[in-house]
Amino acid sequence: MANFSLPRGGDTPHMIRGVQKDYKRLYYSEQMAALRVPVSLQAGYGVIEQGTVMALNKSAAGNIGKLVPYNPTTFAGGASENHPGRAYLVAQASASAYDVYVSMDDSYKFAVGDDLVINGSGDSAENLGAITAIDRTTYTHMAKITFTTALSGTFTIAELSYVCVEAGDNTNNYSDAVGILEITRDTGLGQYAKGAGGLLILGNCVLYEGVLTNLDSAAKTDLSAASFGQYLYIR
């Protein structure tokens, strides 16, 4: 007779199922006719979905030249707000301060040398200059980012205040759209974030607008794009 024992609780075979992701069709027009370029995606933004509007890091140093998710000009609020380019504040940032606090994972969206921007609902975006230090050792649940230029205003959690890298000029909250990510890529989260390569759609295509993430009117202007029914035409 075979000798066997029941597996312990921690060894019980099992499967963890995550949220199902359905395949999405991005192109209405011929994919191979689109103008696309290979790009480097900045580390720390997790999984960036196909069809996400992207911006270019325009810092003077740090991760200059890498792609980051574009930040829309609006604040949706609540669970519906899906803006991966933002690192939301976990503590109020007061005028004259030279530092802000974000979650530990979000701190890995930045590197020393990146130019930092802060914004909030009802506030005006401010360029805070280059990041001089990122402290991830003092606290276990949050990191302190220190920058060059003192805050002029006060930015609160209730205002959905966030920081992001400089990826545009002050006419559009320092975030200008430069293209659409063609394929979903994982840039990593937290201390294990490594970034990723990807393909950026620049134009000469018609896309299904409903599968695009963070496409607002300002982004359409940046991309020389226009809506036509359920489609987006990028010239």
Tab-separated table of C-alpha atoms in Angstrom:
chain	number	residue	atom	x	y	z
A	1	MET	CA	0.000	0.000	0.000
A	2	ALA	CA	1.388	3.402	-0.977
A	3	ASN	CA	2.532	5.673	1.802
A	4	PHE	CA	1.508	9.254	1.310
A	5	SER	CA	0.596	12.300	3.313
A	6	LEU	CA	-1.583	15.265	2.577
A	7	PRO	CA	0.340	18.388	1.545
A	8	ARG	CA	0.698	21.138	4.089
A	9	GLY	CA	-1.412	24.260	3.642
A	10	GLY	CA	1.417	26.281	2.150
A	11	ASP	CA	2.214	23.529	-0.365
A	12	THR	CA	-1.317	22.996	-1.657
A	13	PRO	CA	-1.331	23.360	-5.456
A	14	HIS	CA	-3.257	26.444	-6.428
A	15	MET	CA	-3.502	29.130	-9.055
A	16	ILE	CA	-3.934	32.849	-8.545
A	17	ARG	CA	-5.856	34.527	-11.311
A	18	GLY	CA	-5.442	38.262	-11.838
A	19	VAL	CA	-7.681	40.671	-13.680
A	20	GLN	CA	-8.388	39.432	-17.190
A	21	LYS	CA	-7.035	41.623	-19.969
A	22	ASP	CA	-8.894	41.331	-23.242
A	23	TYR	CA	-7.088	41.811	-26.527
A	24	LYS	CA	-7.677	45.238	-28.027
A	25	ARG	CA	-7.468	46.233	-31.640
A	26	LEU	CA	-5.539	49.491	-31.863
A	27	TYR	CA	-5.318	50.134	-35.602
A	28	TYR	CA	-8.173	50.679	-38.023
A	29	SER	CA	-5.745	51.574	-40.808
A	30	GLU	CA	-2.891	49.373	-42.050
A	31	GLN	CA	-0.443	48.942	-39.169
A	32	MET	CA	2.677	48.749	-41.344
A	33	ALA	CA	1.897	52.132	-42.912
A	34	ALA	CA	2.140	53.933	-39.568
A	35	LEU	CA	5.223	55.956	-38.687
A	36	ARG	CA	6.811	54.275	-35.644
A	37	VAL	CA	10.106	54.632	-33.811
A	38	PRO	CA	11.819	52.538	-31.100
A	39	VAL	CA	11.947	54.286	-27.725
A	40	SER	CA	13.203	53.748	-24.172
A	41	LEU	CA	10.530	53.836	-21.465
A	42	GLN	CA	11.497	55.290	-18.102
A	43	ALA	CA	11.532	52.858	-15.173
A	44	GLY	CA	9.001	52.781	-12.354
A	45	TYR	CA	5.651	53.193	-14.108
A	46	GLY	CA	4.589	49.557	-13.946
A	47	VAL	CA	2.654	48.115	-16.867
A	48	ILE	CA	1.979	50.820	-19.444
A	49	GLU	CA	-0.928	49.710	-21.582
A	50	GLN	CA	-1.100	49.645	-25.351
A	51	GLY	CA	-2.626	52.891	-26.600
A	52	THR	CA	-1.294	55.072	-23.772
A	53	VAL	CA	-0.443	58.633	-24.774
A	54	MET	CA	3.246	59.262	-24.067
A	55	ALA	CA	5.447	62.288	-23.364
A	56	LEU	CA	9.211	62.874	-23.529
A	57	ASN	CA	11.326	63.547	-20.431
A	58	LYS	CA	12.804	67.002	-21.087
A	59	SER	CA	14.916	67.294	-17.950
A	60	ALA	CA	18.396	68.773	-18.273
A	61	ALA	CA	19.875	65.575	-16.782
A	62	GLY	CA	18.604	62.412	-15.058
A	63	ASN	CA	16.411	60.343	-17.400
A	64	ILE	CA	16.456	62.937	-20.167
A	65	GLY	CA	15.139	61.606	-23.477
A	66	LYS	CA	13.159	58.676	-22.070
A	67	LEU	CA	9.403	58.259	-22.548
A	68	VAL	CA	6.908	58.669	-19.700
A	69	PRO	CA	3.088	58.555	-19.639
A	70	TYR	CA	1.485	61.855	-20.637
A	71	ASN	CA	-0.416	63.806	-17.963
A	72	PRO	CA	-3.845	65.117	-19.023
A	73	THR	CA	-4.840	68.649	-18.064
A	74	THR	CA	-7.828	67.458	-15.999
A	75	PHE	CA	-8.360	65.783	-12.628
A	76	ALA	CA	-10.971	63.019	-12.688
A	77	GLY	CA	-10.745	62.077	-9.017
A	78	GLY	CA	-11.682	58.783	-7.400
A	79	ALA	CA	-11.036	55.337	-8.798
A	80	SER	CA	-11.672	56.556	-12.349
A	81	GLU	CA	-8.442	58.568	-12.396
A	82	ASN	CA	-5.899	56.482	-14.295
A	83	HIS	CA	-2.858	58.682	-14.805
A	84	PRO	CA	0.291	56.555	-14.406
A	85	GLY	CA	2.573	59.500	-15.123
A	86	ARG	CA	1.696	61.027	-11.749
A	87	ALA	CA	3.130	60.362	-8.293
A	88	TYR	CA	0.482	61.586	-5.865
A	89	LEU	CA	1.557	63.319	-2.676
A	90	VAL	CA	1.066	61.415	0.581
A	91	ALA	CA	1.534	64.556	2.704
A	92	GLN	CA	0.705	68.219	2.196
A	93	ALA	CA	3.440	70.285	0.545
A	94	SER	CA	3.576	73.834	1.901
A	95	ALA	CA	4.898	77.058	0.394
A	96	SER	CA	8.665	77.626	0.716
A	97	ALA	CA	9.357	73.881	1.119
A	98	TYR	CA	12.137	72.172	-0.820
A	99	ASP	CA	10.758	68.641	-0.536
A	100	VAL	CA	7.652	66.510	-1.083
A	101	TYR	CA	6.598	63.036	0.053
A	102	VAL	CA	5.314	60.288	-2.252
A	103	SER	CA	4.756	56.547	-1.837
A	104	MET	CA	7.864	54.381	-1.810
A	105	ASP	CA	6.980	52.685	-5.109
A	106	ASP	CA	6.200	55.998	-6.821
A	107	SER	CA	9.587	57.394	-5.809
A	108	TYR	CA	11.194	55.009	-8.306
A	109	LYS	CA	9.545	56.928	-11.146
A	110	PHE	CA	12.258	59.531	-10.585
A	111	ALA	CA	16.033	59.793	-10.536
A	112	VAL	CA	18.368	62.420	-9.148
A	113	GLY	CA	18.800	64.992	-11.922
A	114	ASP	CA	15.237	64.732	-13.248
A	115	ASP	CA	13.462	68.095	-13.359
A	116	LEU	CA	10.381	67.884	-11.122
A	117	VAL	CA	6.950	69.451	-11.670
A	118	ILE	CA	4.154	69.750	-9.101
A	119	ASN	CA	0.474	70.326	-9.856
A	120	GLY	CA	-2.902	70.045	-8.183
A	121	SER	CA	-6.580	70.600	-8.910
A	122	GLY	CA	-7.192	74.337	-8.611
A	123	ASP	CA	-3.471	75.134	-8.478
A	124	SER	CA	-0.990	76.270	-11.093
A	125	ALA	CA	1.749	73.852	-12.065
A	126	GLU	CA	5.224	74.745	-10.797
A	127	ASN	CA	8.611	73.679	-12.126
A	128	LEU	CA	10.722	72.803	-9.084
A	129	GLY	CA	14.014	72.334	-10.891
A	130	ALA	CA	16.292	69.336	-10.621
A	131	ILE	CA	15.873	66.603	-8.009
A	132	THR	CA	18.878	66.725	-5.687
A	133	ALA	CA	18.092	63.748	-3.425
A	134	ILE	CA	15.594	60.905	-2.928
A	135	ASP	CA	15.430	59.597	0.659
A	136	ARG	CA	14.072	56.040	0.803
A	137	THR	CA	15.619	55.058	4.147
A	138	THR	CA	14.060	57.342	6.789
A	139	TYR	CA	10.524	55.933	6.439
A	140	THR	CA	9.218	52.519	5.434
A	141	HIS	CA	6.012	53.752	3.786
A	142	MET	CA	7.051	56.900	1.935
A	143	ALA	CA	10.023	58.620	0.329
A	144	LYS	CA	11.163	62.237	0.447
A	145	ILE	CA	12.118	63.939	-2.799
A	146	THR	CA	14.254	67.070	-2.443
A	147	PHE	CA	14.482	69.584	-5.278
A	148	THR	CA	16.179	72.849	-6.258
A	149	THR	CA	13.433	75.502	-6.331
A	150	ALA	CA	11.177	76.202	-3.336
A	151	LEU	CA	7.410	75.787	-3.652
A	152	SER	CA	5.409	78.956	-4.232
A	153	GLY	CA	1.998	77.543	-3.323
A	154	THR	CA	0.523	74.933	-1.014
A	155	PHE	CA	-0.467	71.577	-2.510
A	156	THR	CA	-2.793	69.292	-0.568
A	157	ILE	CA	-3.863	65.666	-0.829
A	158	ALA	CA	-7.497	66.746	-1.226
A	159	GLU	CA	-6.498	68.594	-4.407
A	160	LEU	CA	-5.127	65.340	-5.887
A	161	SER	CA	-1.727	67.031	-5.934
A	162	TYR	CA	1.026	65.135	-7.704
A	163	VAL	CA	4.589	65.430	-8.943
A	164	CYS	CA	5.910	64.294	-12.314
A	165	VAL	CA	8.977	64.734	-14.471
A	166	GLU	CA	9.195	67.748	-16.760
A	167	ALA	CA	7.902	66.533	-20.111
A	168	GLY	CA	6.748	69.724	-21.817
A	169	ASP	CA	6.419	73.466	-21.334
A	170	ASN	CA	4.302	75.561	-18.984
A	171	THR	CA	1.485	76.035	-21.505
A	172	ASN	CA	0.271	72.473	-20.875
A	173	ASN	CA	1.239	71.759	-17.251
A	174	TYR	CA	4.717	70.682	-18.387
A	175	SER	CA	3.477	67.577	-20.215
A	176	ASP	CA	3.257	67.473	-24.020
A	177	ALA	CA	2.090	64.414	-25.956
A	178	VAL	CA	4.588	63.062	-28.499
A	179	GLY	CA	3.012	59.758	-29.562
A	180	ILE	CA	1.033	56.608	-28.738
A	181	LEU	CA	2.546	53.439	-27.239
A	182	GLU	CA	1.929	50.597	-29.690
A	183	ILE	CA	2.463	47.549	-27.449
A	184	THR	CA	1.889	47.051	-23.702
A	185	ARG	CA	5.212	47.147	-21.845
A	186	ASP	CA	6.212	46.530	-18.211
A	187	THR	CA	8.634	49.151	-16.855
A	188	GLY	CA	8.664	47.637	-13.369
A	189	LEU	CA	7.567	48.893	-9.959
A	190	GLY	CA	9.526	50.037	-6.938
A	191	GLN	CA	13.118	48.993	-6.368
A	192	TYR	CA	12.926	46.330	-9.078
A	193	ALA	CA	11.979	48.772	-11.842
A	194	LYS	CA	14.289	48.534	-14.852
A	195	GLY	CA	12.416	50.347	-17.620
A	196	ALA	CA	11.647	48.845	-21.018
A	197	GLY	CA	11.917	49.316	-24.728
A	198	GLY	CA	8.888	50.024	-26.871
A	199	LEU	CA	7.502	51.335	-30.136
A	200	LEU	CA	5.993	54.810	-30.368
A	201	ILE	CA	3.383	55.659	-33.006
A	202	LEU	CA	4.057	59.118	-34.459
A	203	GLY	CA	1.473	59.404	-37.215
A	204	ASN	CA	0.116	58.387	-40.629
A	205	CYS	CA	-2.533	56.159	-39.082
A	206	VAL	CA	-6.146	55.805	-37.994
A	207	LEU	CA	-6.638	54.324	-34.506
A	208	TYR	CA	-9.653	53.267	-32.474
A	209	GLU	CA	-10.032	56.175	-30.070
A	210	GLY	CA	-11.846	54.112	-27.437
A	211	VAL	CA	-8.729	52.063	-26.623
A	212	LEU	CA	-6.488	55.098	-26.060
A	213	THR	CA	-5.544	56.134	-22.517
A	214	ASN	CA	-5.326	59.771	-21.379
A	215	LEU	CA	-6.123	61.290	-24.753
A	216	ASP	CA	-7.499	64.780	-24.100
A	217	SER	CA	-7.965	67.793	-26.369
A	218	ALA	CA	-4.492	69.124	-25.549
A	219	ALA	CA	-2.921	65.796	-26.523
A	220	LYS	CA	-4.812	65.804	-29.825
A	221	THR	CA	-3.393	69.244	-30.566
A	222	ASP	CA	0.132	68.097	-29.694
A	223	LEU	CA	-0.192	65.069	-31.991
A	224	SER	CA	-1.886	66.949	-34.869
A	225	ALA	CA	-4.737	64.472	-34.459
A	226	ALA	CA	-8.491	64.707	-34.954
A	227	SER	CA	-11.485	62.585	-33.993
A	228	PHE	CA	-13.779	61.121	-36.633
A	229	GLY	CA	-16.575	59.128	-35.016
A	230	GLN	CA	-14.951	56.279	-33.076
A	231	TYR	CA	-11.616	56.826	-34.809
A	232	LEU	CA	-8.585	59.045	-34.262
A	233	TYR	CA	-6.661	60.187	-37.309
A	234	ILE	CA	-3.032	61.198	-36.731
A	235	ARG	CA	-1.482	62.965	-39.697
